PDB file of C-alpha atoms in Angstrom:
ATOM      1  CA  UNK A 286      -0.005  -0.061  -0.030  1.00  0.00           C
ATOM      2  CA  UNK A 287       1.015   3.498  -0.513  1.00  0.00           C
ATOM      3  CA  UNK A 288       3.043   4.783   2.349  1.00  0.00           C
ATOM      4  CA  UNK A 289       4.421   8.587   2.660  1.00  0.00           C
ATOM      5  CA  UNK A 290       6.666   9.126   5.704  1.00  0.00           C
ATOM      6  CA  UNK A 291       7.845  12.560   6.417  1.00  0.00           C
ATOM      7  CA  UNK A 292      10.896  13.322   8.790  1.00  0.00           C
ATOM      8  CA  UNK A 293      13.155  16.374   9.807  1.00  0.00           C
ATOM      9  CA  UNK A 294      10.959  18.453  11.741  1.00  0.00           C
ATOM     10  CA  UNK A 295      11.902  20.154  14.815  1.00  0.00           C
ATOM     11  CA  UNK A 296      12.714  23.503  16.525  1.00  0.00           C
ATOM     12  CA  UNK A 297      14.751  25.811  14.751  1.00  0.00           C
ATOM     13  CA  UNK A 298      15.783  29.645  15.356  1.00  0.00           C
ATOM     14  CA  UNK A 299      14.602  32.534  12.955  1.00  0.00           C
ATOM     15  CA  UNK A 300      16.691  32.711   9.996  1.00  0.00           C
ATOM     16  CA  UNK A 301      18.189  29.331  10.280  1.00  0.00           C
ATOM     17  CA  UNK A 302      17.609  26.218   7.727  1.00  0.00           C
ATOM     18  CA  UNK A 303      15.879  22.857   7.902  1.00  0.00           C
ATOM     19  CA  UNK A 304      15.693  19.929   5.384  1.00  0.00           C
ATOM     20  CA  UNK A 305      12.358  17.781   5.457  1.00  0.00           C
ATOM     21  CA  UNK A 306      12.253  14.396   3.814  1.00  0.00           C
ATOM     22  CA  UNK A 307       9.313  12.127   2.754  1.00  0.00           C
ATOM     23  CA  UNK A 308      10.174   8.671   2.112  1.00  0.00           C
ATOM     24  CA  UNK A 309       7.860   7.102  -0.336  1.00  0.00           C
ATOM     25  CA  UNK A 310       6.667   3.356  -0.735  1.00  0.00           C
ATOM     26  CA  UNK A 311       4.038   1.368  -2.232  1.00  0.00           C
ATOM     27  CA  UNK A 312       3.966   2.865  -5.716  1.00  0.00           C
ATOM     28  CA  UNK A 313       6.155   3.711  -8.455  1.00  0.00           C
ATOM     29  CA  UNK A 314       7.936   6.981  -7.238  1.00  0.00           C
ATOM     30  CA  UNK A 315       9.390   8.142 -10.085  1.00  0.00           C
ATOM     31  CA  UNK A 316       6.227   8.281 -12.136  1.00  0.00           C
ATOM     32  CA  UNK A 317       4.241  10.864 -10.080  1.00  0.00           C
ATOM     33  CA  UNK A 318       4.314  14.535  -9.258  1.00  0.00           C
ATOM     34  CA  UNK A 319       4.520  15.395  -5.605  1.00  0.00           C
ATOM     35  CA  UNK A 320       3.209  18.317  -3.227  1.00  0.00           C
ATOM     36  CA  UNK A 321       4.174  19.721   0.116  1.00  0.00           C
ATOM     37  CA  UNK A 322       1.441  21.390   1.932  1.00  0.00           C
ATOM     38  CA  UNK A 323       1.538  22.785   5.293  1.00  0.00           C
ATOM     39  CA  UNK A 324      -0.741  23.417   8.295  1.00  0.00           C
ATOM     40  CA  UNK A 325      -0.243  25.889  11.020  1.00  0.00           C
ATOM     41  CA  UNK A 326      -1.264  25.148  14.540  1.00  0.00           C
ATOM     42  CA  UNK A 327      -5.162  25.481  14.551  1.00  0.00           C
ATOM     43  CA  UNK A 328      -4.997  26.691  11.038  1.00  0.00           C
ATOM     44  CA  UNK A 329      -6.116  25.512   7.517  1.00  0.00           C
ATOM     45  CA  UNK A 330      -4.080  23.820   4.863  1.00  0.00           C
ATOM     46  CA  UNK A 331      -1.870  25.964   2.746  1.00  0.00           C
ATOM     47  CA  UNK A 332      -0.261  24.535  -0.379  1.00  0.00           C
ATOM     48  CA  UNK A 333       3.596  25.304  -0.622  1.00  0.00           C
ATOM     49  CA  UNK A 334       5.356  23.717  -3.481  1.00  0.00           C
ATOM     50  CA  UNK A 335       5.141  21.098  -6.383  1.00  0.00           C
ATOM     51  CA  UNK A 336       7.468  18.889  -8.477  1.00  0.00           C
ATOM     52  CA  UNK A 337       7.132  16.995 -11.578  1.00  0.00           C
ATOM     53  CA  UNK A 338       7.644  13.363 -11.622  1.00  0.00           C
ATOM     54  CA  UNK A 339      11.295  13.720 -12.861  1.00  0.00           C
ATOM     55  CA  UNK A 340      12.278  16.874 -10.957  1.00  0.00           C
ATOM     56  CA  UNK A 341      12.515  19.307 -13.795  1.00  0.00           C
ATOM     57  CA  UNK A 342       9.636  21.295 -13.118  1.00  0.00           C
ATOM     58  CA  UNK A 343       8.935  23.128  -9.629  1.00  0.00           C
ATOM     59  CA  UNK A 344       6.756  25.740  -8.718  1.00  0.00           C
ATOM     60  CA  UNK A 345       6.110  27.500  -5.256  1.00  0.00           C
ATOM     61  CA  UNK A 346       3.423  29.471  -3.316  1.00  0.00           C
ATOM     62  CA  UNK A 347       4.322  33.044  -2.916  1.00  0.00           C
ATOM     63  CA  UNK A 348       4.893  32.954   0.900  1.00  0.00           C
ATOM     64  CA  UNK A 349       7.814  30.647   0.429  1.00  0.00           C
ATOM     65  CA  UNK A 350       9.400  31.564  -3.041  1.00  0.00           C
ATOM     66  CA  UNK A 351      13.141  32.162  -2.999  1.00  0.00           C
ATOM     67  CA  UNK A 352      13.303  30.624   0.458  1.00  0.00           C
ATOM     68  CA  UNK A 353      12.265  27.009  -0.096  1.00  0.00           C
ATOM     69  CA  UNK A 354      13.303  24.514  -2.427  1.00  0.00           C
ATOM     70  CA  UNK A 355      11.596  21.325  -3.549  1.00  0.00           C
ATOM     71  CA  UNK A 356      13.588  18.445  -4.833  1.00  0.00           C
ATOM     72  CA  UNK A 357      13.456  14.663  -5.325  1.00  0.00           C
ATOM     73  CA  UNK A 358      15.688  11.716  -5.591  1.00  0.00           C
ATOM     74  CA  UNK A 359      13.957   8.921  -7.637  1.00  0.00           C
ATOM     75  CA  UNK A 360      16.639   6.573  -7.064  1.00  0.00           C
ATOM     76  CA  UNK A 361      15.932   6.718  -3.399  1.00  0.00           C
ATOM     77  CA  UNK A 362      12.094   7.498  -3.486  1.00  0.00           C
ATOM     78  CA  UNK A 363      12.408  10.440  -1.499  1.00  0.00           C
ATOM     79  CA  UNK A 364      11.100  13.789  -1.867  1.00  0.00           C
ATOM     80  CA  UNK A 365      12.750  16.778  -0.038  1.00  0.00           C
ATOM     81  CA  UNK A 366      12.059  20.214   1.219  1.00  0.00           C
ATOM     82  CA  UNK A 367      14.941  22.632   1.963  1.00  0.00           C
ATOM     83  CA  UNK A 368      13.778  25.538   4.097  1.00  0.00           C
ATOM     84  CA  UNK A 369      16.000  28.543   4.497  1.00  0.00           C
ATOM     85  CA  UNK A 370      15.559  31.877   6.119  1.00  0.00           C
ATOM     86  CA  UNK A 371      12.842  30.391   8.416  1.00  0.00           C
ATOM     87  CA  UNK A 372      10.495  32.799   9.981  1.00  0.00           C
ATOM     88  CA  UNK A 373       8.046  32.226  12.846  1.00  0.00           C
ATOM     89  CA  UNK A 374       4.926  32.021  10.388  1.00  0.00           C
ATOM     90  CA  UNK A 375       6.645  28.717   8.841  1.00  0.00           C
ATOM     91  CA  UNK A 376       5.772  27.164  11.980  1.00  0.00           C
ATOM     92  CA  UNK A 377       3.592  24.326  10.607  1.00  0.00           C
ATOM     93  CA  UNK A 378       3.076  20.636  10.241  1.00  0.00           C
ATOM     94  CA  UNK A 379       4.258  19.880   6.799  1.00  0.00           C
ATOM     95  CA  UNK A 380       2.892  17.409   4.692  1.00  0.00           C
ATOM     96  CA  UNK A 381       3.935  15.565   1.563  1.00  0.00           C
ATOM     97  CA  UNK A 382       1.220  14.137  -0.967  1.00  0.00           C
ATOM     98  CA  UNK A 383       1.101  12.745  -4.226  1.00  0.00           C
ATOM     99  CA  UNK A 384      -0.573  13.291  -7.318  1.00  0.00           C
ATOM    100  CA  UNK A 385      -3.278  10.652  -7.843  1.00  0.00           C
ATOM    101  CA  UNK A 386      -2.389  10.413 -11.738  1.00  0.00           C
ATOM    102  CA  UNK A 387       0.262  12.007 -13.663  1.00  0.00           C
ATOM    103  CA  UNK A 388       0.999  12.305 -17.316  1.00  0.00           C
ATOM    104  CA  UNK A 389       4.659  11.963 -17.808  1.00  0.00           C
ATOM    105  CA  UNK A 390       5.961  13.924 -20.742  1.00  0.00           C
ATOM    106  CA  UNK A 391       2.571  14.302 -22.264  1.00  0.00           C
ATOM    107  CA  UNK A 392       1.629  17.590 -20.249  1.00  0.00           C
ATOM    108  CA  UNK A 393       2.834  21.063 -20.246  1.00  0.00           C
ATOM    109  CA  UNK A 394       5.747  21.375 -17.532  1.00  0.00           C
ATOM    110  CA  UNK A 395       5.272  17.635 -17.080  1.00  0.00           C
ATOM    111  CA  UNK A 396       2.696  18.416 -14.502  1.00  0.00           C
ATOM    112  CA  UNK A 397      -0.819  16.781 -14.246  1.00  0.00           C
ATOM    113  CA  UNK A 398      -2.403  19.996 -12.975  1.00  0.00           C
ATOM    114  CA  UNK A 399      -5.787  18.177 -13.093  1.00  0.00           C
ATOM    115  CA  UNK A 400      -4.584  15.558 -10.559  1.00  0.00           C
ATOM    116  CA  UNK A 401      -5.837  15.734  -7.078  1.00  0.00           C
ATOM    117  CA  UNK A 402      -3.596  14.797  -3.941  1.00  0.00           C
ATOM    118  CA  UNK A 403      -4.615  11.078  -3.244  1.00  0.00           C
ATOM    119  CA  UNK A 404      -2.310  10.066  -0.569  1.00  0.00           C
ATOM    120  CA  UNK A 405      -0.877  12.290   2.253  1.00  0.00           C
ATOM    121  CA  UNK A 406       2.007  11.542   4.890  1.00  0.00           C
ATOM    122  CA  UNK A 407       1.382  11.964   8.580  1.00  0.00           C
ATOM    123  CA  UNK A 408       3.202  15.045   8.737  1.00  0.00           C
ATOM    124  CA  UNK A 409       6.253  16.566  10.447  1.00  0.00           C
ATOM    125  CA  UNK A 410       6.049  19.311  12.850  1.00  0.00           C
ATOM    126  CA  UNK A 411       8.370  22.379  12.196  1.00  0.00           C
ATOM    127  CA  UNK A 412       8.756  24.980  14.758  1.00  0.00           C
ATOM    128  CA  UNK A 413      10.541  28.360  14.363  1.00  0.00           C
ATOM    129  CA  UNK A 414      11.204  29.895  17.550  1.00  0.00           C
ATOM    130  CA  UNK A 415      13.915  31.771  19.459  1.00  0.00           C
TER     131      UNK A 415
ATOM    132  CA  UNK B 119      -2.888  33.907  -3.779  1.00  0.00           C
ATOM    133  CA  UNK B 120      -5.894  34.124  -1.190  1.00  0.00           C
ATOM    134  CA  UNK B 121      -7.331  31.092   0.371  1.00  0.00           C
ATOM    135  CA  UNK B 122     -10.771  30.073  -1.082  1.00  0.00           C
ATOM    136  CA  UNK B 123     -13.600  31.070   1.280  1.00  0.00           C
ATOM    137  CA  UNK B 124     -15.305  28.428   3.367  1.00  0.00           C
ATOM    138  CA  UNK B 125     -17.740  28.788   6.139  1.00  0.00           C
ATOM    139  CA  UNK B 126     -16.056  28.243   9.368  1.00  0.00           C
ATOM    140  CA  UNK B 127     -18.545  25.735  10.425  1.00  0.00           C
ATOM    141  CA  UNK B 128     -21.678  24.043   9.557  1.00  0.00           C
ATOM    142  CA  UNK B 129     -23.853  21.489  11.664  1.00  0.00           C
ATOM    143  CA  UNK B 130     -26.522  19.137  11.167  1.00  0.00           C
ATOM    144  CA  UNK B 131     -28.205  16.366  12.962  1.00  0.00           C
ATOM    145  CA  UNK B 132     -27.899  12.340  12.029  1.00  0.00           C
ATOM    146  CA  UNK B 133     -29.653  11.742   8.966  1.00  0.00           C
ATOM    147  CA  UNK B 134     -29.963  15.185   7.799  1.00  0.00           C
ATOM    148  CA  UNK B 135     -27.897  16.640   4.756  1.00  0.00           C
ATOM    149  CA  UNK B 136     -25.281  19.484   5.005  1.00  0.00           C
ATOM    150  CA  UNK B 137     -23.641  21.551   2.130  1.00  0.00           C
ATOM    151  CA  UNK B 138     -20.421  23.211   2.450  1.00  0.00           C
ATOM    152  CA  UNK B 139     -19.453  25.850  -0.055  1.00  0.00           C
ATOM    153  CA  UNK B 140     -16.047  26.982  -1.350  1.00  0.00           C
ATOM    154  CA  UNK B 141     -15.732  30.269  -3.106  1.00  0.00           C
ATOM    155  CA  UNK B 142     -13.161  31.467  -5.342  1.00  0.00           C
ATOM    156  CA  UNK B 143     -12.662  33.434  -8.385  1.00  0.00           C
ATOM    157  CA  UNK B 144     -12.392  33.205 -12.158  1.00  0.00           C
ATOM    158  CA  UNK B 145      -9.012  32.399 -11.621  1.00  0.00           C
ATOM    159  CA  UNK B 146      -9.394  29.245  -9.586  1.00  0.00           C
ATOM    160  CA  UNK B 147     -12.780  27.414  -8.787  1.00  0.00           C
ATOM    161  CA  UNK B 148     -14.514  29.220 -11.891  1.00  0.00           C
ATOM    162  CA  UNK B 149     -11.620  28.717 -14.298  1.00  0.00           C
ATOM    163  CA  UNK B 150     -11.065  24.900 -14.019  1.00  0.00           C
ATOM    164  CA  UNK B 151     -13.050  21.717 -13.087  1.00  0.00           C
ATOM    165  CA  UNK B 152     -10.107  20.602 -10.929  1.00  0.00           C
ATOM    166  CA  UNK B 153     -11.913  21.146  -7.593  1.00  0.00           C
ATOM    167  CA  UNK B 154     -11.108  18.365  -4.817  1.00  0.00           C
ATOM    168  CA  UNK B 155     -12.329  17.874  -1.228  1.00  0.00           C
ATOM    169  CA  UNK B 156     -10.443  16.618   1.833  1.00  0.00           C
ATOM    170  CA  UNK B 157     -11.687  15.461   4.916  1.00  0.00           C
ATOM    171  CA  UNK B 158      -9.464  15.945   8.139  1.00  0.00           C
ATOM    172  CA  UNK B 159      -9.804  14.568  11.687  1.00  0.00           C
ATOM    173  CA  UNK B 160      -8.034  16.118  14.486  1.00  0.00           C
ATOM    174  CA  UNK B 161      -4.375  15.552  14.754  1.00  0.00           C
ATOM    175  CA  UNK B 162      -4.590  13.046  11.347  1.00  0.00           C
ATOM    176  CA  UNK B 163      -3.538  13.716   7.857  1.00  0.00           C
ATOM    177  CA  UNK B 164      -6.202  14.928   5.275  1.00  0.00           C
ATOM    178  CA  UNK B 165      -8.174  12.184   3.400  1.00  0.00           C
ATOM    179  CA  UNK B 166      -9.148  12.530  -0.386  1.00  0.00           C
ATOM    180  CA  UNK B 167     -13.090  12.695  -0.807  1.00  0.00           C
ATOM    181  CA  UNK B 168     -13.881  14.315  -3.972  1.00  0.00           C
ATOM    182  CA  UNK B 169     -12.026  15.039  -7.353  1.00  0.00           C
ATOM    183  CA  UNK B 170     -12.794  17.001 -10.639  1.00  0.00           C
ATOM    184  CA  UNK B 171     -15.782  18.817  -8.650  1.00  0.00           C
ATOM    185  CA  UNK B 172     -17.878  15.696  -8.284  1.00  0.00           C
ATOM    186  CA  UNK B 173     -15.917  12.476  -8.812  1.00  0.00           C
ATOM    187  CA  UNK B 174     -15.633   9.947  -5.685  1.00  0.00           C
ATOM    188  CA  UNK B 175     -12.699   7.864  -5.453  1.00  0.00           C
ATOM    189  CA  UNK B 176     -13.155   4.302  -4.483  1.00  0.00           C
ATOM    190  CA  UNK B 177     -14.003   3.528  -1.052  1.00  0.00           C
ATOM    191  CA  UNK B 178     -15.758   7.028  -0.410  1.00  0.00           C
ATOM    192  CA  UNK B 179     -19.460   6.553   0.249  1.00  0.00           C
ATOM    193  CA  UNK B 180     -22.054   7.888  -1.937  1.00  0.00           C
ATOM    194  CA  UNK B 181     -23.393  10.004   0.651  1.00  0.00           C
ATOM    195  CA  UNK B 182     -20.747  12.454  -0.237  1.00  0.00           C
ATOM    196  CA  UNK B 183     -21.302  14.355  -3.528  1.00  0.00           C
ATOM    197  CA  UNK B 184     -19.536  17.419  -5.204  1.00  0.00           C
ATOM    198  CA  UNK B 185     -20.807  20.135  -7.443  1.00  0.00           C
ATOM    199  CA  UNK B 186     -20.082  23.682  -9.041  1.00  0.00           C
ATOM    200  CA  UNK B 187     -21.704  26.782 -10.223  1.00  0.00           C
ATOM    201  CA  UNK B 188     -19.543  29.766 -11.368  1.00  0.00           C
ATOM    202  CA  UNK B 189     -16.881  30.415  -8.893  1.00  0.00           C
ATOM    203  CA  UNK B 190     -18.679  28.152  -6.069  1.00  0.00           C
ATOM    204  CA  UNK B 191     -18.164  24.773  -5.408  1.00  0.00           C
ATOM    205  CA  UNK B 192     -20.015  22.745  -2.976  1.00  0.00           C
ATOM    206  CA  UNK B 193     -19.567  19.385  -0.751  1.00  0.00           C
ATOM    207  CA  UNK B 194     -22.872  18.057   0.309  1.00  0.00           C
ATOM    208  CA  UNK B 195     -22.903  15.066   2.832  1.00  0.00           C
ATOM    209  CA  UNK B 196     -26.358  13.408   3.055  1.00  0.00           C
ATOM    210  CA  UNK B 197     -27.587  11.162   5.571  1.00  0.00           C
ATOM    211  CA  UNK B 198     -25.085  12.416   8.102  1.00  0.00           C
ATOM    212  CA  UNK B 199     -23.370  10.133  10.503  1.00  0.00           C
ATOM    213  CA  UNK B 200     -21.608  10.687  13.666  1.00  0.00           C
ATOM    214  CA  UNK B 201     -18.273   9.877  11.941  1.00  0.00           C
ATOM    215  CA  UNK B 202     -18.736  12.522   9.610  1.00  0.00           C
ATOM    216  CA  UNK B 203     -17.678  15.196  12.156  1.00  0.00           C
ATOM    217  CA  UNK B 204     -14.451  16.452  11.134  1.00  0.00           C
ATOM    218  CA  UNK B 205     -12.954  19.381   8.995  1.00  0.00           C
ATOM    219  CA  UNK B 206     -13.329  19.690   5.271  1.00  0.00           C
ATOM    220  CA  UNK B 207     -11.161  21.586   3.156  1.00  0.00           C
ATOM    221  CA  UNK B 208     -11.717  22.274  -0.699  1.00  0.00           C
ATOM    222  CA  UNK B 209      -8.789  22.674  -3.233  1.00  0.00           C
ATOM    223  CA  UNK B 210      -8.642  24.192  -6.642  1.00  0.00           C
ATOM    224  CA  UNK B 211      -5.817  24.604  -9.102  1.00  0.00           C
ATOM    225  CA  UNK B 212      -5.190  28.216  -9.579  1.00  0.00           C
ATOM    226  CA  UNK B 213      -3.238  28.419 -12.686  1.00  0.00           C
ATOM    227  CA  UNK B 214       0.407  29.144 -13.194  1.00  0.00           C
ATOM    228  CA  UNK B 215       1.125  25.772 -11.626  1.00  0.00           C
ATOM    229  CA  UNK B 216      -0.193  26.845  -8.111  1.00  0.00           C
ATOM    230  CA  UNK B 217      -3.077  25.576  -6.084  1.00  0.00           C
ATOM    231  CA  UNK B 218      -5.228  27.052  -3.442  1.00  0.00           C
ATOM    232  CA  UNK B 219      -7.075  25.392  -0.529  1.00  0.00           C
ATOM    233  CA  UNK B 220      -9.888  26.839   1.384  1.00  0.00           C
ATOM    234  CA  UNK B 221      -9.602  28.001   4.966  1.00  0.00           C
ATOM    235  CA  UNK B 222     -11.677  24.949   6.120  1.00  0.00           C
ATOM    236  CA  UNK B 223     -14.920  23.828   7.510  1.00  0.00           C
ATOM    237  CA  UNK B 224     -15.883  22.333  10.939  1.00  0.00           C
ATOM    238  CA  UNK B 225     -18.508  19.950  10.649  1.00  0.00           C
ATOM    239  CA  UNK B 226     -20.487  19.336  13.893  1.00  0.00           C
ATOM    240  CA  UNK B 227     -22.900  16.393  13.984  1.00  0.00           C
ATOM    241  CA  UNK B 228     -25.635  17.477  16.618  1.00  0.00           C
TER     242      UNK B 228
END
């Protein structure tokens, strides 16, 4: 069965960096685009970033653009989120989620924008505090 | 990139129906039929319930249905059950390879 397991969260000071990982299993990881979504304590979901199946295309929410980098290692079935210049408002549970379906090279930017997020990890908590 | 607008809370008695709205703009909800809905219990990961506005993935009861009119999508839950009490989020593709979520709606089963 599909499993997504996030790790790497913790307490970090403002301005510092942290890298999150999402280990995938139970599906052909290299065939699917992936998202990061976050949820601040007591708040709603916020889309953070997306990456195409092969890692060639990446897009970000304005709130993290220029500070966060999404990447993937298909040989390790792992998705990453490098978070730099962290701010208090980045405090949240970070979830990785997979595309329900994908289109390979047959879509613009290799991104199945029509695809919902069908499986989610359990999340990892990032707390930015001095 | 403003969040889609959902009511903060809705409620209903067992057996009744409730509808949760999700209002966006012509650049997101109104511009694409790529609206999905997620159910989330406290402390748990979201669960995928509806996609492409009105399609149900396998395993989701047919009590859950989705629709859209203009810039507003809706999730209707009929025959309410106690286990439906949760938070619900809509999500829409918003163009330029970005996605938007709604602010979330807390469903209370009275």
